[in-house]
CSV table of C-alpha atoms and ligand atoms in Angstrom, one decimal:
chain,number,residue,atom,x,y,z
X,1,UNK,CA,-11.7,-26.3,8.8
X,2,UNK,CA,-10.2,-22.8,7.2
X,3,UNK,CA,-12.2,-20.0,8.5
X,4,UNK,CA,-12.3,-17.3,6.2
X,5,UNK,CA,-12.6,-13.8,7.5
X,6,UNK,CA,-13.5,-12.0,4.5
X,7,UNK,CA,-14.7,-11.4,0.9
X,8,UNK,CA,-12.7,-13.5,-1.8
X,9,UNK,CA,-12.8,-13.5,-5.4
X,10,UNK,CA,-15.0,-16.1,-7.4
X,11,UNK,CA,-12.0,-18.2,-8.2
X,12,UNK,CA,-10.3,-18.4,-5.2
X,13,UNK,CA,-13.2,-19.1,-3.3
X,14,UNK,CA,-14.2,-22.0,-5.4
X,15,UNK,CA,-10.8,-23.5,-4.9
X,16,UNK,CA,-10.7,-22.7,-0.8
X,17,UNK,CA,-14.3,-24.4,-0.7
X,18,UNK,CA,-12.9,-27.4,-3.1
X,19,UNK,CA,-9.5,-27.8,-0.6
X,20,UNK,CA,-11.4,-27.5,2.8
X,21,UNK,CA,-14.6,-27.5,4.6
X,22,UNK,CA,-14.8,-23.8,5.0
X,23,UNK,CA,-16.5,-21.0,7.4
X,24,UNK,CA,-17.1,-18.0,6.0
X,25,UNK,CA,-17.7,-14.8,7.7
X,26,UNK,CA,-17.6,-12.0,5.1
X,27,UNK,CA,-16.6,-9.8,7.3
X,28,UNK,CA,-16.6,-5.7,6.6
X,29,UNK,CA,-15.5,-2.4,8.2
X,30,UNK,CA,-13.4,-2.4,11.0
X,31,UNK,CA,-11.8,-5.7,13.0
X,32,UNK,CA,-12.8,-7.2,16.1
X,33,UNK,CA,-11.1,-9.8,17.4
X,34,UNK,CA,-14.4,-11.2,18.7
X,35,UNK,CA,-15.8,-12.1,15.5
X,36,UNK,CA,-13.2,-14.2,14.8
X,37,UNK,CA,-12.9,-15.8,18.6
X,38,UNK,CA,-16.4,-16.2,18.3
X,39,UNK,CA,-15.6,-18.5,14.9
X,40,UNK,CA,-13.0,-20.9,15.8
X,41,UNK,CA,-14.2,-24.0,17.0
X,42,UNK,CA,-12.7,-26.8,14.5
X,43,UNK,CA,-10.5,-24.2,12.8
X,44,UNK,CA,-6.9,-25.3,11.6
X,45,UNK,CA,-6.2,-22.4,8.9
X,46,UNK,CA,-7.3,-18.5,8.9
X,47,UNK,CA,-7.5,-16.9,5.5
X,48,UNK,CA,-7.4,-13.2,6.2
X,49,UNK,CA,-6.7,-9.7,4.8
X,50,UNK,CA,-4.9,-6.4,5.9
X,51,UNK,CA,-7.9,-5.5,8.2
X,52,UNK,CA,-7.6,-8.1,10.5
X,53,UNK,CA,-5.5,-7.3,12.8
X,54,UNK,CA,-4.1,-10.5,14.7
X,55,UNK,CA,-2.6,-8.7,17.7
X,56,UNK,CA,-0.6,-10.3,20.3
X,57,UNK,CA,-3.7,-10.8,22.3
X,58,UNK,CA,-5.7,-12.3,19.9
X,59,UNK,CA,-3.4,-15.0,18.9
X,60,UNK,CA,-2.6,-15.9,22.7
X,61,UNK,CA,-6.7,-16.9,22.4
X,62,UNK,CA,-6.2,-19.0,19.0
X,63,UNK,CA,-7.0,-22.8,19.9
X,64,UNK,CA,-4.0,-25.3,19.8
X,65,UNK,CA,-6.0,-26.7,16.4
X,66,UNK,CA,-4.7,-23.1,14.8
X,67,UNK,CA,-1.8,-24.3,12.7
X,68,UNK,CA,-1.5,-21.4,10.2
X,69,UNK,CA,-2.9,-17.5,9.2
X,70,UNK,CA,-2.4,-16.8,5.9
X,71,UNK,CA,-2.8,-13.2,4.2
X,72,UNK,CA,-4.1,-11.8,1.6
X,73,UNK,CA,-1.4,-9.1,1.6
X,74,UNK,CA,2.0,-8.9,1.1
X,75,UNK,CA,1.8,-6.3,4.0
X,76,UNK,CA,2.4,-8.4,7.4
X,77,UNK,CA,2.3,-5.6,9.8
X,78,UNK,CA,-1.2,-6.5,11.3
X,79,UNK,CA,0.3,-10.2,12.5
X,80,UNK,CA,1.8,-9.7,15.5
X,81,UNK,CA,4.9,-12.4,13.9
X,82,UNK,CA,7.0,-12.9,17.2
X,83,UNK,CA,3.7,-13.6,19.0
X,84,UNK,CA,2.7,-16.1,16.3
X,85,UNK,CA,6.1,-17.8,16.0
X,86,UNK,CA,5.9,-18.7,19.9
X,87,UNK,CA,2.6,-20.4,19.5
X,88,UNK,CA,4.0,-22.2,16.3
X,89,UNK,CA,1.9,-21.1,13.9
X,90,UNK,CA,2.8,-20.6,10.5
X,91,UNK,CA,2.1,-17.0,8.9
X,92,UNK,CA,1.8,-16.5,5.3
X,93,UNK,CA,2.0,-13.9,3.0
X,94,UNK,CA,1.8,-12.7,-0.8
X,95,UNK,CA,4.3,-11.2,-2.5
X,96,UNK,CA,5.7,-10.5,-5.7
X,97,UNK,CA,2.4,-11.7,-7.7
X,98,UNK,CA,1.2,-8.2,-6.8
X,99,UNK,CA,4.0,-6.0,-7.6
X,100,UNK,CA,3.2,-4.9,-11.4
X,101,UNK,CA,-0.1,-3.7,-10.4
X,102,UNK,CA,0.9,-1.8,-7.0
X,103,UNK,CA,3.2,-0.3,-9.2
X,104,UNK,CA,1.1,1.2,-11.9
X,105,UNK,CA,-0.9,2.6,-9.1
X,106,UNK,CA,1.9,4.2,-7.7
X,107,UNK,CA,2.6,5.8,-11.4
X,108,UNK,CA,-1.0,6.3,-12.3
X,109,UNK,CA,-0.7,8.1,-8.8
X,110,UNK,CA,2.0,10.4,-9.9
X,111,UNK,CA,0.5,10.9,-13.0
X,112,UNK,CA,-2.6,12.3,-11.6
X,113,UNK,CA,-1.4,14.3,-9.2
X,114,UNK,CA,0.9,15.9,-11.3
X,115,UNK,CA,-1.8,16.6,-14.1
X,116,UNK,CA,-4.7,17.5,-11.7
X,117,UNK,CA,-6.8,14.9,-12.7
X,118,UNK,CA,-9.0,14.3,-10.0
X,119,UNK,CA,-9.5,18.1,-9.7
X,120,UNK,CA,-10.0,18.0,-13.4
X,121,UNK,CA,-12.7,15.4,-13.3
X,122,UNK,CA,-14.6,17.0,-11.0
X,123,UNK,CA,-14.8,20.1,-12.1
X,124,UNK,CA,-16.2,18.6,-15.8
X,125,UNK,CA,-18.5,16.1,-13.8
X,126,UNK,CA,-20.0,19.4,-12.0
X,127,UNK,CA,-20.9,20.8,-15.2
X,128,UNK,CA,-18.0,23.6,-14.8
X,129,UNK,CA,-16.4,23.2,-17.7
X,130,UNK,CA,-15.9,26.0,-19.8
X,131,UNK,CA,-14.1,24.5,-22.7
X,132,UNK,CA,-10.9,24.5,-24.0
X,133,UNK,CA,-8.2,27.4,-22.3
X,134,UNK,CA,-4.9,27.6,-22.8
X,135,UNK,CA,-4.7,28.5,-18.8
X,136,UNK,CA,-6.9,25.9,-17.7
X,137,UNK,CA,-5.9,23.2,-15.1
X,138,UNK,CA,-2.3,23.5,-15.7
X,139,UNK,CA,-0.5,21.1,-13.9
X,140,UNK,CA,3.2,19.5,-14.0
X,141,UNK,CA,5.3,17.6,-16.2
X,142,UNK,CA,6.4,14.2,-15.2
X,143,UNK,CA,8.7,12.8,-18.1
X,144,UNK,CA,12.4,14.0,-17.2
X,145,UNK,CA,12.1,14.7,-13.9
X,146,UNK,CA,13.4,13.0,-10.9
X,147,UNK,CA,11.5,10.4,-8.7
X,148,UNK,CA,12.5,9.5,-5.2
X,149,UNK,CA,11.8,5.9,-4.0
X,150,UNK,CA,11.9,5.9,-0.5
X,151,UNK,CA,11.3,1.5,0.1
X,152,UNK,CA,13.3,0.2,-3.1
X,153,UNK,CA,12.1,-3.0,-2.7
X,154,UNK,CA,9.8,-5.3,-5.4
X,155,UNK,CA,7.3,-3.0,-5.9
X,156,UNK,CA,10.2,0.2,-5.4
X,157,UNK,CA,12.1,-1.2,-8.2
X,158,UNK,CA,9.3,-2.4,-10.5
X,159,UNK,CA,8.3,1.6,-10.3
X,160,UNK,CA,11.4,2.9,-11.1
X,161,UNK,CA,11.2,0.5,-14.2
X,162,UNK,CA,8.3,2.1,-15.1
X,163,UNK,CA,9.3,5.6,-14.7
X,164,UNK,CA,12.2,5.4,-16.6
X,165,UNK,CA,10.1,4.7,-19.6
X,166,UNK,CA,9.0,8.5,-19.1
X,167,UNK,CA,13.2,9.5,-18.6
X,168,UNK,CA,13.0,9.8,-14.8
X,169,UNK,CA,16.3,9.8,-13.1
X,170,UNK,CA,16.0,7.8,-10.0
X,171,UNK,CA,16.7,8.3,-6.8
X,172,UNK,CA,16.6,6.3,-3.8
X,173,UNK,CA,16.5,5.9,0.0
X,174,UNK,CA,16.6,2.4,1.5
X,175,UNK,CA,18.0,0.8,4.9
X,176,UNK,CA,20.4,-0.8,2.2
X,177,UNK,CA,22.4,-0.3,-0.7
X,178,UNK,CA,21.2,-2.5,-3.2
X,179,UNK,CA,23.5,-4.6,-5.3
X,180,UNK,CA,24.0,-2.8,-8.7
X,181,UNK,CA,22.2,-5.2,-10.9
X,182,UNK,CA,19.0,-4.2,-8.5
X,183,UNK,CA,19.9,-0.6,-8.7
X,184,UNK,CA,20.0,-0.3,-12.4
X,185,UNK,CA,21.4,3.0,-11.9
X,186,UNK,CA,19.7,4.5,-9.3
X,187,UNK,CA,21.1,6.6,-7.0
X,188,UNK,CA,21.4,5.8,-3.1
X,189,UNK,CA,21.2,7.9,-1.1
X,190,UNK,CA,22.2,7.3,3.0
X,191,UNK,CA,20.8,10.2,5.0
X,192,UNK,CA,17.3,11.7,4.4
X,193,UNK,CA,18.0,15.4,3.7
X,194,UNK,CA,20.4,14.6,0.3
X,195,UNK,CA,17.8,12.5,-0.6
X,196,UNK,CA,14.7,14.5,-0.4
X,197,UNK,CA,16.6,17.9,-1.3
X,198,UNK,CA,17.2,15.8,-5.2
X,199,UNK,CA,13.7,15.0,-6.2
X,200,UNK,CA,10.8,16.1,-7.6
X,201,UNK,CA,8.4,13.0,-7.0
X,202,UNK,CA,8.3,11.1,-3.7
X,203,UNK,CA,6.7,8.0,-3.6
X,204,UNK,CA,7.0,6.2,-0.8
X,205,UNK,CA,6.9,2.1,-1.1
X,206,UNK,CA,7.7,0.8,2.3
X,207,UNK,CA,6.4,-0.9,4.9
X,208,UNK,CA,4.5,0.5,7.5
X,209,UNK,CA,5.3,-1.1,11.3
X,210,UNK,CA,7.1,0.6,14.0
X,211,UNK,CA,10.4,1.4,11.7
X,212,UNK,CA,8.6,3.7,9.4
X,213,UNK,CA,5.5,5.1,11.5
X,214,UNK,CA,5.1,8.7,10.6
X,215,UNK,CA,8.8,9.0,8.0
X,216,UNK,CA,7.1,11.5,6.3
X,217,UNK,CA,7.1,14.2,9.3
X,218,UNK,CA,7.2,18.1,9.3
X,219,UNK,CA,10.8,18.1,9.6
X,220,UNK,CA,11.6,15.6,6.4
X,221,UNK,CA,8.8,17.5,4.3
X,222,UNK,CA,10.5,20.8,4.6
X,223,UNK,CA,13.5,18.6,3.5
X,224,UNK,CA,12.1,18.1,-0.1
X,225,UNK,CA,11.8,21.1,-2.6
X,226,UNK,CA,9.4,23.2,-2.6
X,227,UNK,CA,6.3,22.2,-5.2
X,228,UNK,CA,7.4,18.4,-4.6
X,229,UNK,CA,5.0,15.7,-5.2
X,230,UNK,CA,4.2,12.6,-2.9
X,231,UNK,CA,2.8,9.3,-3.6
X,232,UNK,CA,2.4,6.6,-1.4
X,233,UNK,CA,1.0,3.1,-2.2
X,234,UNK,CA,2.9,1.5,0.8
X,235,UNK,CA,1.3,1.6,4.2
X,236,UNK,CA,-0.7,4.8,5.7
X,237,UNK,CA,1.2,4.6,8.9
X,238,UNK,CA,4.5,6.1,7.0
X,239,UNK,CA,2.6,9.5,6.9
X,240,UNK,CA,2.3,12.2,9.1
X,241,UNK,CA,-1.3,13.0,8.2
X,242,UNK,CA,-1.3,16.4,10.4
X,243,UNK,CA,2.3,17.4,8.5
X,244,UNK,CA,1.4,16.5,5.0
X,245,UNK,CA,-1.8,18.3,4.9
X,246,UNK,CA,-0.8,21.3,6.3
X,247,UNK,CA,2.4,21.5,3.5
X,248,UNK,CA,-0.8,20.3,0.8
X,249,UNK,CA,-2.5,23.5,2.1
X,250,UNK,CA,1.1,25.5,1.6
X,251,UNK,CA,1.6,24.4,-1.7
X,252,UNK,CA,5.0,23.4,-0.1
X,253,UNK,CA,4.0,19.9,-1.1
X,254,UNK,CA,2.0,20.7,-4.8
X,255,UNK,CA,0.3,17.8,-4.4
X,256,UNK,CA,0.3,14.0,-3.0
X,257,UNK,CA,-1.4,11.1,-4.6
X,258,UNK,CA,-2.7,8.4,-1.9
X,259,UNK,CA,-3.8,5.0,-1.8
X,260,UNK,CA,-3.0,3.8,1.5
X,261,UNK,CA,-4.0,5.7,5.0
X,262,UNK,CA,-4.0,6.0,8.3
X,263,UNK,CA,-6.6,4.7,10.3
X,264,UNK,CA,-8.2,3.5,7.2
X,265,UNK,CA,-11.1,3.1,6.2
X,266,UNK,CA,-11.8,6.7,8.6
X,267,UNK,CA,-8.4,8.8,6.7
X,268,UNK,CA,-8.2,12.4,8.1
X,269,UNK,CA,-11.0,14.2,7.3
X,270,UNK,CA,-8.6,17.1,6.0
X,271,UNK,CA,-7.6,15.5,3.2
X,272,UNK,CA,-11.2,15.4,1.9
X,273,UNK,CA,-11.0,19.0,0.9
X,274,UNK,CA,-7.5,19.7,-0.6
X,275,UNK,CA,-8.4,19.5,-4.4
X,276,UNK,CA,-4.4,18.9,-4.9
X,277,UNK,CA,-4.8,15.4,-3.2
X,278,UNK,CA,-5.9,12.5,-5.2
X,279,UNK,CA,-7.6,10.0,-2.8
X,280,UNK,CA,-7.8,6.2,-3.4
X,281,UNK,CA,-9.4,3.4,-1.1
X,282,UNK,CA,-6.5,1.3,-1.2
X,283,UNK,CA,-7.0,-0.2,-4.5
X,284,UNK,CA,-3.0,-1.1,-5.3
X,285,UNK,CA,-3.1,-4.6,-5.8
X,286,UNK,CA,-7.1,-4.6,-6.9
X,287,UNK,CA,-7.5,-6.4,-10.3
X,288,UNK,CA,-9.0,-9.3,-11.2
X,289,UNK,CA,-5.5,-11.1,-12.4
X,290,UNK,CA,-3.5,-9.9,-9.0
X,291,UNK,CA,-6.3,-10.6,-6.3
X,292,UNK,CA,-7.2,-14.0,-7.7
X,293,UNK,CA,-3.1,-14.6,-7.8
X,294,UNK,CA,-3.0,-13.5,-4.6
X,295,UNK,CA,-6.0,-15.5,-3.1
X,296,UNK,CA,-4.3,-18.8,-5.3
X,297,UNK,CA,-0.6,-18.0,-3.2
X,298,UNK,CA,-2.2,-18.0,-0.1
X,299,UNK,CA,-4.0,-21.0,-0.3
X,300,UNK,CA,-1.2,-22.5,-1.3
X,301,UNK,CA,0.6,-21.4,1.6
X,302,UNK,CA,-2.0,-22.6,3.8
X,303,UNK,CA,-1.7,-26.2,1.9
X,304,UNK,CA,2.4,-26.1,2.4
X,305,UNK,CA,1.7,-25.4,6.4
X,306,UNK,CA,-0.9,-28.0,6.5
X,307,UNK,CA,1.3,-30.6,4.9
X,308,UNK,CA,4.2,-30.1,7.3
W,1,LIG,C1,-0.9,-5.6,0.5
W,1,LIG,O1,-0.9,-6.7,-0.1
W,1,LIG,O2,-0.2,-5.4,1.5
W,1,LIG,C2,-1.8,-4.6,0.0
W,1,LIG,O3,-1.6,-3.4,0.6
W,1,LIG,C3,-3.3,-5.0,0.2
W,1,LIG,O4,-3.5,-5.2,1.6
C-alpha cells in the first residue's frame, strides 16, 4: 500500500495508482503528523512533499511494514535522515530532473527584481499608469554585472550557466572548491566578507538545515554593497527574515526576489509591503515537464526500495 500524502500531477498519479494500491489523502496547509499516523495501517511506501515534515518523532511511530518515504523534493531537510536510517527505512529524493527550471526562477528572480517588475505590474494593473516617461520605474541593469552564488551546487551552477549568457562574472561561496571543470571560471571565494563585498547579485541556492539557518544575517548583509540584490530559490530557513527586511526598507539591499520562506506558507508579514520585494509561493520547480519528472523519479525510487 503507498500512502500518498498529497496532490500529484495527472501523470504521476495514474502511474502510482497503476504500480500500487494507493491511499490518498490530498492533504493541504500545514503538516500534522496525525494525519498521517492516523493513515498507516497496511502502508509499505510514503509519497510525500516538502511540507511534511517526518520529524524524529513521527518516524519512531511509523509501523515495521514502513519500508521507504520518498519525496517530491530534492530538498531533504524535513526527513529527519539519521532517525530514518536507524529504523531502516529507505529515503528518497529528486534531484537533478529539477535543476533547469529552479534555475530560471532564480534568473527570472533576478530579473525582476532588478527591473521592478512586480512593482511595475501593479502599478499598470491599478490603473496608475500614466504612460510612457523617461523617469518612470527605473530600475537596474543585469547584463555585466557580477552574480554571487552562495550553494554552487546543480541548480548553483546551472544559474551561473545562465547568467553568463547576459556577461555576468561569477562569483562564488561554497563549503568547497569545486574542481575547475565545475567552476567554469568562477571565482571562489573562502570567507564571507570577500565574497559578498565582490557582487552585485546574491542568489542564494543552498540548502536550508541547521548548517545554513539564518546565513543571510545583519552582520553578512552589511557585508555586501550597498544597492545589492538578493535572490533566493533555495530554502527560507537561510534568511534572516527580521535582517533582510529591515536592509529592503534601507535600500541597503535595493531589492530581493523570493521564492522560498520561512515558516511558509505564513512568510513575515513585512515583506508584504516592501514594493522592492518580489514575492513567489515557492514555484521553483513548478512546471508541468519538472513536477511530473519529479513525481516519475520518486516512484521509481519507491519501486528500487521495494525491490530490495
Ligand atoms: C525541492 O524540490 O526541494 C523544491 O524546493 C520543492 O520542494
Amino acid at each position: 500500500m503507498l500512502l500518498i500524502t498529497r496532490d500529484l500531477p495527472p501523470d504521476v498519479l495514474a502511474r502510482a495508482r497503476r504500480e500500487h494500491e494507493t491511499r490518498e489523502l490530498h492533504l493541504q496547509g500545514p503538516f500534522a503528523p496525525q494525519s498521517v499516523l492516523d493513515n498507516l495501517a497496511g502502508v509499505d511506501a510514503i509519497l510525500c512533499n516538502a511540507a511534511d515534515k517526518f520529524d524524529a518523532a513521527l518516524i519512531a511511530d511509523l509501523p515495521a511494514s514502513v519500508k521507504v518515504i520518498a519525496t517530491v523534493s530534492v530538498g531533504l531537510e524535513h526527513i529527519d535522515l539519521e532517525a530514518a536510517a536507524a529504523r531502516g527505512i529507505a529515503i528518497c529524493n529528486t534531484p537533478d530532473v529539477l535543476t533547469n527550471a529552479t534555475a530560471e526562477v532564480g534568473l527570472m528572480l533576478m530579473l525582476m527584481a532588478a527591473r521592478r517588475a512586480g512593482e511595475g505590474e501593479r502599478l499598470l494593473r491599478a490603473g496608475q499608469w500614466k504612460g510612457f516617461s523617461a523617469t518612470f520605474n527605473l530600475g537596474r541593469d543585469v547584463t555585466g554585472k557580477t552574480l554571487g552564488i552562495f550553494g554552487m551546487g546543480r541548480i548553483g551552477r546551472r544559474l551561473a550557466e545562465m547568467a553568463r549568457g547576459l556577461d555576468m562574472q561569477i562569483h562564488y561561496h561554497n563549503r568547497h572548491r569545486l574542481e575547475p571543470a565545475l567552476e567554469a571560471g568562477a571565482i571562489y571565494h573562502t570567507d564571507d566578507a570577500s565574497f559578498l563585498g565582490a557582487i552585485d547579485f546574491l542568489s542564494i541556492n543552498a540548502p536550508g538545515g541547521p548548517q545554513t539557518r539564518h546565513w543571510l544575517n545583519a552582520e553578512r548583509i552589511g557585508m555586501l554593497r550597498p544597492g545589492a540584490i538578493v535572490v533566493n530559490t533555495g530554502r527560507g530557513s537561510t534568511v534572516d527574515d527580521e535582517a533582510l527586511i529591515a536592509a529592503l526598507r534601507s535600500l541597503h539591499v535595493a531589492a530581493a526576489g523570493l521564492d522560498v520562506f520561512n515558516n511558509e506558507p505564513n512568510l513575515n508579514p513585512g515583506y508584504l509591503t516592501l514594493e522592492n520585494a518580489v514575492l513567489l509561493p515557492h514555484i521553483g520547480s513548478a512546471t508541468v515537464e519538472t513536477r511530473n519528472a519529479m513525481g516519475f523519479l520518486a516512484l521509481d525510487g519507491i519501486a528500487k526500495a521495494l525491490a530490495i
